[in-house]
Amino acid sequence: MSAVLEAVRAGRVGEAALLVKKLTDAERRALLPELQALRKELRAAPWESRAQRSYPALQVAGAMCHSGAAAAATWITGADMRWRQAPPDMLLKALVDRDTGWQADVARRLAARPVSADVPFLLIAGLARRSGSGVPVSDASVVGWVRHIGHGWGRVPLADRLRAEPDLAPLVNGLFELSDLGEVRWLFGDGPGSWQSALAELTGAGVLERKSVVDACVARLLRGGGPTDHRVFLPLLSRLALTRDEERERVADWTALARDAASPVAAHAQSVLAALALDGDLSARQLAEASEGLLFRAEKKLVRAQLVLLGKVLARAPSSAAELLPAVAQAFGHEDTQVQERALKLVERHAKRLDGDAASRSGIAAAAEQLSPALRVRAAAVPGIAPAAEPAAYEEMLPPAPEPFRLATAPDSAVELAEEVSVLLAAGGDPDVAAFERALDGLARHAHHDQDALREALEPVAATRWWWEPESYRRQHSEEHFGPAWRGLVTAEGGLELVLATLYGSVGTATLLAGLRGGPADHDCARHGFSRVLDVRLRELAHRIRTDPQPLLLATPSWSTGLLEPAELVDRLDTYRRLGSRAGEADFAQALLRVRREDRTAALAAAGRASGLGTPEGERLARWLSAGEATLPASGHRMSGPRILVESDEVRELGTEFPEAFRRLGRAFTASDAVRYCYHWGQENHRHWLATLPELRELVAVRLVHDFSEAALDGQRGMAAALPLLAESGGAAGRSTHLCVAYGLGARHPEDRLAAVDALLVLAARGQLDTERLGADLGQLVRRGAVKPLRLAESARTAVATGANATIWEMLRHTLPVLLADLATGGTSDSSGAAVAPRGLGELLSVAADCAERSGARGELPHLAGAAARRGSSRLVVQARRLRDALAVAAAA
């Protein structure tokens, strides 16, 4: 058996197979432990080592030595052998003497493996066919078959390769049942040599049963899936060229596809239904059923095409009005008013054919209540279908702003605290401020009370961390082994790691002291100041736990936004006084920045109590609270390419009395600071920035403007996630806050735009939204190309859906004149010299017209008349006229 191992190690597949073949069953079983030991050895070897060549021989030898089918299949498909498999023909040759039932069982088990196991199709098929059974159909076998067919056979046409497949019909059926085409999507192209063409050719030649293929194709499209599905199966369905009888048999399927399928599939189904309807092969009831679902779709092209079809059928068969007009009325609820108008025109044209049909008229009248106010006026003039009641006077209904909540006190139990710390570490990233600050306070309190009990409770958590080592190792190597890991900026998540590592001795006192005094290298980027404040707080806590534990943290917020009630801070300072404890410099500085000063009555009362403590911290707090509310520095804007950035002057009250790390927050901020490269990119902890200055959000916002601009200009995903928190924060909402929201409304990704809409609505609900400022900023950003009108229109429409019509109108009332002015003056023109509107301006005008009609806005909008007077019937011109008319007369709403 040593000869077998020698051949396996050398990678001699054929020799190893011949040697194993000569062994008895007992000898093969005895060889298995040695092969398993070799496999374990190979797993630990580097990828590039020569030992990796042993895997193909090892796979063959192990498969031959296993007597059970399950064990053999598991061995063959091991993850470590996936990239170094033996050729399928060698495995088949090695297993040729096995019982046919065993081979069939192994084939079934190999086929049942996940697609990621990458089992060769030739191996599955070879074992199955040799045993006299068909190829087992599964995701793994079908994907393997598609790859096998797609990769080989030289210049042989694909149709001929498929025709030679003995199990073609079941494998093709398996292709339609495949759960995910993504694994082989790159093999499905288009054109004469594609899979779709080949399958259509074989179906036409009778090699595949036509009805089965057509049914399977339609069923797969009905099932839905990713975009790959319709790119594969829709072209196949088209190439099958269904006859009119085949299309007529599947009317219910076309109806379902037109209602719910992906847009290209729905368009195909709609075209089939349209042809049937125009040829008289579709009843009015069937057409109405298809239309009722299709007219609710968001794709305007599909909806308009369906309305055109309904108009043609109504013209040819006037008697179908009772069936079709209620379906037409479903379009009254569409978000596009041009669609609503098309539907209303059809109803106006054919309503007289509903005489005596009270039920149909009543249904259409109910649907007419969904029309825009201007169209509702028109509908009222149609006899018998006027809306049931005039809507009430418009009242703005904004979603309520989120209310901050009180932080619970730190857990009394070390075990409960350990559970909370474990949850925070498992979540990673940018943890919730409330949970994070509560955990920090709990660690400080329990480290002061009983560090042994705290370590015992936290040990299950600490044992899973990267810095965990046996105690004997930590005693000897903590400084040299773990010290360098804590030299960079510590994030919120990293700070928890640092505190835990300190508790268990994985960070030395010298490392903690050096980090606290010097910290990471200074940097003049926009983010470093806030990141350094968080860093120094966490380093101070870790150092104090090691040298002089604090009874509690002074800076722990009272509220989820980061605000700290002044009376609570005085109580904490009194606790320090009674215990004779020394306040941490960074902890106290953060507490001062968090303490509430807007409530002057509470602040002055707390100042009197603080002064009576007779401690330096008490006197400092008294002066801080007595000084009045926080004030913002002067600011101005600066252009940087397409961007608008904000600069601010120095904040003098963050001067010499604060530690150096905190004084950075008060420095003057320039546009060059905003765009400077940052080595700690991605470590922003925006939630904690806002909680650092909970009454001075503008100082945070001025440093976030450039980051949020990247969501619009560079398509950075997730950059705007902090916008709702910015809106919920305290202090004045000035130019920087509004500019952040403006960039977010034009972000590339929908989730970022949704966050910006949330922020806009929160500011509006709190009475802090300056619609004139926001609208003017948006106009300039669109004009400079930083924000695309279509994205802004989508954001505005999302806000309008919540009921904020008046708010969005007031915003767009200051955005549109900037864009319409360029149109009037020919700021951008085409080759003929005609002024060209920015793409999407028509959509913005549509949203503005919706808002004006619903909110009853009136008055003049600069440059609107010129846009409405332009020739043609483009969306821009139609919506400009609609907005002009809405502003000129009292809206019905």
mmCIF file of C-alpha atoms in Angstrom, residues 382-504:
data_model
loop_
_atom_site.group_PDB
_atom_site.id
_atom_site.type_symbol
_atom_site.label_atom_id
_atom_site.label_comp_id
_atom_site.label_asym_id
_atom_site.label_seq_id
_atom_site.Cartn_x
_atom_site.Cartn_y
_atom_site.Cartn_z
ATOM 1 C CA VAL A 382 -69.572 63.882 -18.876
ATOM 2 C CA PRO A 383 -73.227 62.987 -18.223
ATOM 3 C CA GLY A 384 -73.658 60.159 -15.779
ATOM 4 C CA ILE A 385 -70.042 59.603 -14.797
ATOM 5 C CA ALA A 386 -69.238 62.703 -12.751
ATOM 6 C CA PRO A 387 -67.221 61.952 -9.584
ATOM 7 C CA ALA A 388 -69.473 61.094 -6.687
ATOM 8 C CA ALA A 389 -68.376 63.993 -4.507
ATOM 9 C CA GLU A 390 -66.086 66.973 -4.597
ATOM 10 C CA PRO A 391 -62.927 66.382 -2.569
ATOM 11 C CA ALA A 392 -62.413 68.321 0.623
ATOM 12 C CA ALA A 393 -60.152 71.355 0.709
ATOM 13 C CA TYR A 394 -56.500 70.370 0.555
ATOM 14 C CA GLU A 395 -54.659 69.938 3.826
ATOM 15 C CA GLU A 396 -50.967 69.065 3.945
ATOM 16 C CA MET A 397 -50.426 65.747 5.715
ATOM 17 C CA LEU A 398 -46.755 65.244 6.544
ATOM 18 C CA PRO A 399 -45.533 62.034 8.192
ATOM 19 C CA PRO A 400 -44.724 62.694 11.864
ATOM 20 C CA ALA A 401 -41.066 63.254 12.649
ATOM 21 C CA PRO A 402 -39.399 60.479 14.681
ATOM 22 C CA GLU A 403 -39.217 61.282 18.359
ATOM 23 C CA PRO A 404 -35.920 60.797 20.223
ATOM 24 C CA PHE A 405 -36.057 58.255 23.003
ATOM 25 C CA ARG A 406 -34.466 58.096 26.419
ATOM 26 C CA LEU A 407 -31.445 55.841 26.857
ATOM 27 C CA ALA A 408 -31.890 53.107 29.409
ATOM 28 C CA THR A 409 -29.288 52.902 32.115
ATOM 29 C CA ALA A 410 -26.432 50.455 31.716
ATOM 30 C CA PRO A 411 -27.235 46.832 32.687
ATOM 31 C CA ASP A 412 -26.725 45.951 36.328
ATOM 32 C CA SER A 413 -25.685 42.425 35.358
ATOM 33 C CA ALA A 414 -22.294 41.752 33.764
ATOM 34 C CA VAL A 415 -23.836 38.814 31.906
ATOM 35 C CA GLU A 416 -26.514 41.041 30.373
ATOM 36 C CA LEU A 417 -23.855 43.590 29.430
ATOM 37 C CA ALA A 418 -21.827 40.823 27.742
ATOM 38 C CA GLU A 419 -24.859 39.904 25.645
ATOM 39 C CA GLU A 420 -25.262 43.516 24.473
ATOM 40 C CA VAL A 421 -21.566 43.803 23.622
ATOM 41 C CA SER A 422 -21.783 40.551 21.650
ATOM 42 C CA VAL A 423 -24.712 41.904 19.611
ATOM 43 C CA LEU A 424 -22.825 45.122 18.823
ATOM 44 C CA LEU A 425 -19.716 43.257 17.688
ATOM 45 C CA ALA A 426 -21.761 40.856 15.582
ATOM 46 C CA ALA A 427 -23.509 43.772 13.850
ATOM 47 C CA GLY A 428 -20.195 45.488 13.012
ATOM 48 C CA GLY A 429 -19.989 48.622 10.864
ATOM 49 C CA ASP A 430 -21.550 51.813 12.232
ATOM 50 C CA PRO A 431 -23.403 50.718 15.411
ATOM 51 C CA ASP A 432 -26.446 52.434 16.852
ATOM 52 C CA VAL A 433 -25.380 55.352 19.061
ATOM 53 C CA ALA A 434 -27.743 54.523 21.911
ATOM 54 C CA ALA A 435 -26.685 50.867 22.161
ATOM 55 C CA PHE A 436 -23.009 51.733 21.737
ATOM 56 C CA GLU A 437 -22.952 54.468 24.410
ATOM 57 C CA ARG A 438 -24.939 52.318 26.820
ATOM 58 C CA ALA A 439 -22.417 49.486 26.345
ATOM 59 C CA LEU A 440 -19.443 51.819 26.912
ATOM 60 C CA ASP A 441 -20.975 53.143 30.119
ATOM 61 C CA GLY A 442 -21.671 49.592 31.270
ATOM 62 C CA LEU A 443 -18.072 48.526 30.618
ATOM 63 C CA ALA A 444 -16.784 51.510 32.607
ATOM 64 C CA ARG A 445 -19.148 50.859 35.549
ATOM 65 C CA HIS A 446 -18.495 47.114 35.789
ATOM 66 C CA ALA A 447 -14.728 47.548 35.303
ATOM 67 C CA HIS A 448 -14.797 49.950 38.280
ATOM 68 C CA HIS A 449 -16.940 47.630 40.391
ATOM 69 C CA ASP A 450 -15.525 44.118 39.704
ATOM 70 C CA GLN A 451 -13.198 43.470 36.774
ATOM 71 C CA ASP A 452 -12.880 39.761 37.508
ATOM 72 C CA ALA A 453 -16.648 39.257 37.225
ATOM 73 C CA LEU A 454 -16.709 41.375 34.064
ATOM 74 C CA ARG A 455 -13.952 39.285 32.460
ATOM 75 C CA GLU A 456 -15.734 36.068 33.374
ATOM 76 C CA ALA A 457 -18.992 37.279 31.795
ATOM 77 C CA LEU A 458 -17.265 38.557 28.639
ATOM 78 C CA GLU A 459 -15.000 35.544 28.068
ATOM 79 C CA PRO A 460 -17.372 33.752 25.605
ATOM 80 C CA VAL A 461 -17.391 36.956 23.543
ATOM 81 C CA ALA A 462 -13.678 37.690 23.847
ATOM 82 C CA ALA A 463 -12.684 34.132 22.913
ATOM 83 C CA THR A 464 -14.085 34.679 19.398
ATOM 84 C CA ARG A 465 -12.061 37.832 18.670
ATOM 85 C CA TRP A 466 -8.962 38.053 16.501
ATOM 86 C CA TRP A 467 -6.732 39.241 19.353
ATOM 87 C CA TRP A 468 -7.611 36.398 21.723
ATOM 88 C CA GLU A 469 -4.659 34.226 22.784
ATOM 89 C CA PRO A 470 -3.981 31.944 25.775
ATOM 90 C CA GLU A 471 -3.145 33.821 28.961
ATOM 91 C CA SER A 472 0.461 32.605 29.067
ATOM 92 C CA TYR A 473 1.038 33.926 25.549
ATOM 93 C CA ARG A 474 -0.562 37.272 26.359
ATOM 94 C CA ARG A 475 1.694 37.763 29.366
ATOM 95 C CA GLN A 476 4.797 37.360 27.225
ATOM 96 C CA HIS A 477 3.847 38.846 23.879
ATOM 97 C CA SER A 478 0.963 41.336 24.209
ATOM 98 C CA GLU A 479 3.089 44.430 23.519
ATOM 99 C CA GLU A 480 5.085 43.143 20.570
ATOM 100 C CA HIS A 481 2.284 41.021 19.068
ATOM 101 C CA PHE A 482 -0.816 43.216 19.385
ATOM 102 C CA GLY A 483 0.606 46.724 19.885
ATOM 103 C CA PRO A 484 0.895 47.700 16.182
ATOM 104 C CA ALA A 485 -2.744 46.742 15.537
ATOM 105 C CA TRP A 486 -4.033 49.699 17.591
ATOM 106 C CA ARG A 487 -1.954 52.482 16.009
ATOM 107 C CA GLY A 488 -4.547 53.594 13.431
ATOM 108 C CA LEU A 489 -7.778 55.435 14.140
ATOM 109 C CA VAL A 490 -10.119 53.416 16.319
ATOM 110 C CA THR A 491 -13.690 53.213 14.998
ATOM 111 C CA ALA A 492 -16.728 52.494 17.151
ATOM 112 C CA GLU A 493 -16.468 48.767 16.517
ATOM 113 C CA GLY A 494 -12.683 48.828 16.927
ATOM 114 C CA GLY A 495 -13.048 50.761 20.174
ATOM 115 C CA LEU A 496 -15.101 47.975 21.719
ATOM 116 C CA GLU A 497 -12.390 45.535 20.611
ATOM 117 C CA LEU A 498 -9.736 47.747 22.233
ATOM 118 C CA VAL A 499 -11.595 47.917 25.558
ATOM 119 C CA LEU A 500 -12.122 44.141 25.624
ATOM 120 C CA ALA A 501 -8.512 43.463 24.638
ATOM 121 C CA THR A 502 -7.418 45.777 27.449
ATOM 122 C CA LEU A 503 -9.508 43.862 29.969
ATOM 123 C CA TYR A 504 -7.799 40.610 28.974
#
